[in-house]
Amino acid sequence: MLNSSSSGFLPLVTQTDRVYSVTELTALIKQILADTVGEVWVEGEISKSTLAASGHRYLTIKDENAVLDCVIWKNTVRLDFKPDAGLRVRAYGHVSVYAPRGGYQLVITQITAIGIGPLEVAFQKLKEKLLREGLFDEARKRPIPAYPLRVGVVTSPTGAVIQDIRRTVAARFPALEVVLHPAKVQGEGAREDIVAGIEALNARADIDVLIVGRGGGSLEDLWPFNEEMVARAIHASRLPVISAVGHEVDFTIADFVADLRAATPTMAAQMVTEGWVRAREQMPTLSRRLERAIDRLLQTRAQRLERLTMSHALRRPADLFLQWSQRVDETALRLMRTLEQEMRHHTQRVASLQGRLQALSPEQVLQRGYSITRREGDPAALRDPATVRAGDRLVTTLAGGTIRSIAE
């Protein structure tokens, strides 16, 4: 057999060597853990807690240097407290291996709350401080623009958040432009990146509203949005800010300071497009209301004219008849002028709304000589040539059709 340490080659399998399948090796490790570790008490802080639809609860318990996955099977433990992130607990159970993922976990049979972890303490202290300073006051919060043209987004360029936002905006109102300021949203340097993104987008004159957020995660993952400097940057923003951090059950300091909280990034995209969607839906209704208003006006004027023609005055001598005839002529002229003014006003209003919608449509932009280039099979438009690799198949859409090409 070759010695791998001296020759650099892997050892050869001999007739006497036992070769394990992955399943067999996992089972062996599981048995060793059960025999050597057995049942133990573990103490730490909950950093993530999820209740599955099955009724099983999955936890992550941590200390300063390590994390431990845990599971509480349905109906095996009666909890007298809510195992939320930030709570310090003492858990008892046996160590097992979850074979499909190849990871070990503690199967909990007893669990006791023993206090609040340091992150939760820091969260509560900062929350109370900013509350006293008035950063959470509802009176200072601004409404979200009903008809924004550009929305700035501060989030990771590679995460699902920006894709969800772009997909939702494209489906509801594609003329709304999404401007991404890429930022780290987790780990070292994330808070500085988030603040820089908020300040950079505020410096632009063409941005109407901001979305600041990230996907779900543990308390540590979301912690940059609990930092004081991020909270103060949101408070100082001249632009209205929508906070879209984590899942519906996650709350951060950024949520309390922002002008509006969205339970998910998708919901944030729905909020910024809601005004345009409603305007588009109301166009047929506005047209029908205009038609009914004109019909009522014509009917009222016609009835008045009919009463005049049937009045006793018209049966008087010729001089009175001529006077009333003149009055009828004047009334008819005023009616026509009023109808013309009403028609012009309502027609201009409808044309203005239609013109705004038409000017914002992607097709109109293409007619002005612009084009949209995407990778073949990818609906997202290319914005940076640095993201294109040689050999990529590209599709360029113009007003008159499409051009397919290969990048060199």
Coordinates of N, CA and C in Angstrom, one line a residue, residues 90-175:
R90 N -31.8 26.1 29.0 CA -31.1 24.9 29.4 C -31.9 23.8 28.9
A91 N -31.3 22.9 28.0 CA -32.1 21.9 27.3 C -31.4 20.5 27.6
Y92 N -32.3 19.5 27.7 CA -31.8 18.1 27.9 C -32.3 17.2 26.8
G93 N -31.5 16.3 26.4 CA -31.9 15.4 25.3 C -30.7 14.5 24.9
H94 N -30.9 13.8 23.8 CA -29.8 12.9 23.3 C -29.3 13.4 21.9
V95 N -28.0 13.3 21.7 CA -27.4 13.7 20.4 C -27.6 12.6 19.4
S96 N -28.1 13.1 18.2 CA -28.4 12.2 17.1 C -27.9 12.8 15.8
V97 N -27.9 12.0 14.8 CA -27.5 12.5 13.4 C -28.7 12.5 12.5
Y98 N -28.9 13.6 11.8 CA -29.9 13.7 10.8 C -29.3 13.3 9.5
A99 N -29.5 12.1 9.1 CA -28.8 11.5 7.9 C -29.0 12.2 6.6
P100 N -30.2 12.7 6.2 CA -30.3 13.4 4.9 C -29.3 14.6 4.8
R101 N -29.0 15.3 5.9 CA -28.1 16.4 5.8 C -26.7 16.1 6.3
G102 N -26.5 15.0 7.0 CA -25.2 14.6 7.5 C -24.8 15.5 8.6
G103 N -25.7 16.0 9.4 CA -25.4 16.9 10.6 C -25.9 16.3 11.9
Y104 N -25.3 16.7 12.9 CA -25.7 16.2 14.2 C -26.7 17.2 14.9
Q105 N -27.5 16.8 15.8 CA -28.5 17.6 16.4 C -28.9 17.1 17.8
L106 N -29.4 17.9 18.6 CA -29.8 17.5 19.9 C -31.4 17.3 19.9
V107 N -31.8 16.1 20.2 CA -33.2 15.9 20.2 C -33.7 16.2 21.6
I108 N -34.4 17.3 21.8 CA -34.7 17.8 23.2 C -35.9 17.1 23.7
T109 N -35.8 16.7 25.0 CA -36.9 16.1 25.7 C -37.3 16.9 26.9
Q110 N -36.5 17.9 27.4 CA -36.8 18.8 28.4 C -36.1 20.1 28.1
I111 N -36.8 21.2 28.4 CA -36.2 22.6 28.1 C -36.7 23.6 29.1
T112 N -35.8 24.4 29.6 CA -36.2 25.4 30.6 C -35.6 26.8 30.2
A113 N -36.4 27.8 30.3 CA -35.9 29.2 30.1 C -35.2 29.7 31.4
I114 N -34.0 30.2 31.2 CA -33.2 30.7 32.3 C -32.9 32.2 32.2
G115 N -33.4 32.9 31.2 CA -33.1 34.3 31.1 C -33.0 34.8 29.7
I116 N -32.6 36.0 29.5 CA -32.5 36.6 28.2 C -31.1 36.7 27.8
G117 N -30.8 36.4 26.6 CA -29.4 36.4 26.1 C -28.9 37.8 25.9
P118 N -27.6 38.0 25.7 CA -27.0 39.3 25.6 C -27.5 40.1 24.4
L119 N -27.8 39.4 23.2 CA -28.3 40.2 22.1 C -29.7 40.7 22.3
E120 N -30.5 39.9 23.0 CA -31.9 40.4 23.3 C -31.8 41.6 24.2
V121 N -30.9 41.5 25.2 CA -30.7 42.6 26.2 C -30.3 43.9 25.4
A122 N -29.4 43.8 24.5 CA -28.9 44.9 23.7 C -30.0 45.5 22.8
F123 N -30.8 44.6 22.3 CA -32.0 45.0 21.5 C -33.0 45.8 22.3
Q124 N -33.3 45.3 23.5 CA -34.3 46.0 24.3 C -33.7 47.4 24.8
K125 N -32.5 47.4 25.1 CA -31.9 48.7 25.6 C -31.9 49.7 24.5
L126 N -31.5 49.4 23.3 CA -31.5 50.3 22.1 C -32.9 50.7 21.8
K127 N -33.9 49.8 21.8 CA -35.2 50.1 21.5 C -35.8 51.1 22.5
E128 N -35.5 50.9 23.8 CA -36.0 51.9 24.8 C -35.3 53.3 24.6
K129 N -34.1 53.3 24.3 CA -33.3 54.5 24.1 C -33.9 55.3 22.9
L130 N -34.1 54.7 21.8 CA -34.6 55.4 20.6 C -36.1 55.7 20.8
L131 N -36.8 55.0 21.5 CA -38.2 55.3 21.8 C -38.3 56.6 22.6
R132 N -37.4 56.7 23.6 CA -37.4 58.0 24.4 C -37.0 59.2 23.5
E133 N -36.2 59.0 22.6 CA -35.7 60.1 21.7 C -36.8 60.4 20.6
G134 N -37.8 59.6 20.5 CA -38.9 59.9 19.5 C -38.7 59.4 18.1
L135 N -37.7 58.5 17.9 CA -37.4 58.0 16.6 C -38.6 57.1 16.1
F136 N -39.4 56.6 17.0 CA -40.5 55.7 16.6 C -41.8 56.4 16.5
D137 N -41.8 57.7 16.7 CA -43.1 58.4 16.7 C -43.8 58.3 15.4
E138 N -45.1 58.0 15.5 CA -45.9 57.9 14.3 C -46.1 59.2 13.6
A139 N -46.1 60.3 14.4 CA -46.3 61.7 13.8 C -45.2 62.1 12.8
R140 N -44.0 61.6 13.0 CA -42.9 62.0 12.1 C -42.8 61.1 10.8
K141 N -43.6 60.0 10.8 CA -43.5 59.1 9.7 C -44.2 59.7 8.4
R142 N -43.6 59.5 7.3 CA -44.2 60.1 6.1 C -44.9 59.1 5.2
P143 N -45.9 59.5 4.4 CA -46.6 58.6 3.6 C -45.7 58.1 2.4
I144 N -46.0 56.9 1.9 CA -45.3 56.4 0.7 C -45.9 57.1 -0.5
P145 N -45.1 57.6 -1.4 CA -45.6 58.2 -2.7 C -46.6 57.3 -3.4
A146 N -47.7 57.8 -3.8 CA -48.7 57.0 -4.5 C -48.2 56.6 -5.9
Y147 N -47.4 57.5 -6.6 CA -47.0 57.2 -8.0 C -45.5 57.4 -8.2
P148 N -44.7 56.6 -7.5 CA -43.2 56.7 -7.7 C -42.8 56.3 -9.0
L149 N -41.7 56.9 -9.5 CA -41.1 56.5 -10.8 C -39.9 55.7 -10.6
R150 N -39.1 55.9 -9.5 CA -37.9 55.1 -9.2 C -37.9 54.7 -7.7
V151 N -37.6 53.5 -7.5 CA -37.5 53.0 -6.1 C -36.1 52.5 -5.9
G152 N -35.4 53.1 -4.8 CA -34.1 52.6 -4.5 C -34.2 51.5 -3.5
V153 N -33.3 50.5 -3.7 CA -33.3 49.3 -2.8 C -31.9 49.1 -2.3
V154 N -31.8 49.0 -1.0 CA -30.5 48.7 -0.3 C -30.6 47.3 0.2
T155 N -29.8 46.4 -0.4 CA -29.8 45.0 -0.1 C -28.7 44.3 -0.8
S156 N -28.6 43.0 -0.5 CA -27.5 42.2 -1.2 C -27.8 42.0 -2.7
P157 N -26.8 42.2 -3.5 CA -27.1 42.0 -5.0 C -27.3 40.6 -5.4
T158 N -26.9 39.6 -4.5 CA -27.0 38.2 -4.9 C -28.1 37.5 -4.1
G159 N -28.8 38.1 -3.2 CA -29.8 37.4 -2.5 C -31.1 37.4 -3.2
A160 N -32.1 36.7 -2.6 CA -33.4 36.5 -3.2 C -34.3 37.8 -3.1
V161 N -33.9 38.7 -2.2 CA -34.7 39.9 -2.0 C -34.8 40.7 -3.2
I162 N -33.7 41.1 -3.8 CA -33.7 41.9 -5.0 C -34.5 41.3 -6.2
Q163 N -34.3 39.9 -6.3 CA -35.0 39.2 -7.3 C -36.5 39.2 -7.1
D164 N -37.0 39.0 -5.8 CA -38.4 39.1 -5.5 C -39.0 40.5 -5.8
I165 N -38.2 41.5 -5.4 CA -38.7 42.9 -5.7 C -38.8 43.2 -7.2
R166 N -37.8 42.8 -7.9 CA -37.9 43.1 -9.4 C -39.0 42.3 -10.0
R167 N -39.1 41.0 -9.6 CA -40.1 40.2 -10.2 C -41.5 40.7 -9.9
T168 N -41.8 41.2 -8.7 CA -43.1 41.7 -8.3 C -43.4 43.0 -9.1
V169 N -42.4 43.9 -9.1 CA -42.6 45.2 -9.8 C -42.8 45.0 -11.3
A170 N -42.1 44.1 -11.9 CA -42.3 43.8 -13.4 C -43.7 43.2 -13.6
A171 N -44.2 42.5 -12.7 CA -45.6 41.9 -12.9 C -46.7 42.9 -12.7
R172 N -46.5 43.9 -11.8 CA -47.5 44.8 -11.4 C -47.4 46.1 -12.2
F173 N -46.2 46.7 -12.3 CA -46.1 47.9 -13.1 C -44.6 48.1 -13.6
P174 N -44.4 47.5 -14.7 CA -43.0 47.4 -15.2 C -42.3 48.7 -15.5
A175 N -43.1 49.8 -15.6 CA -42.5 51.1 -15.9 C -41.8 51.7 -14.7

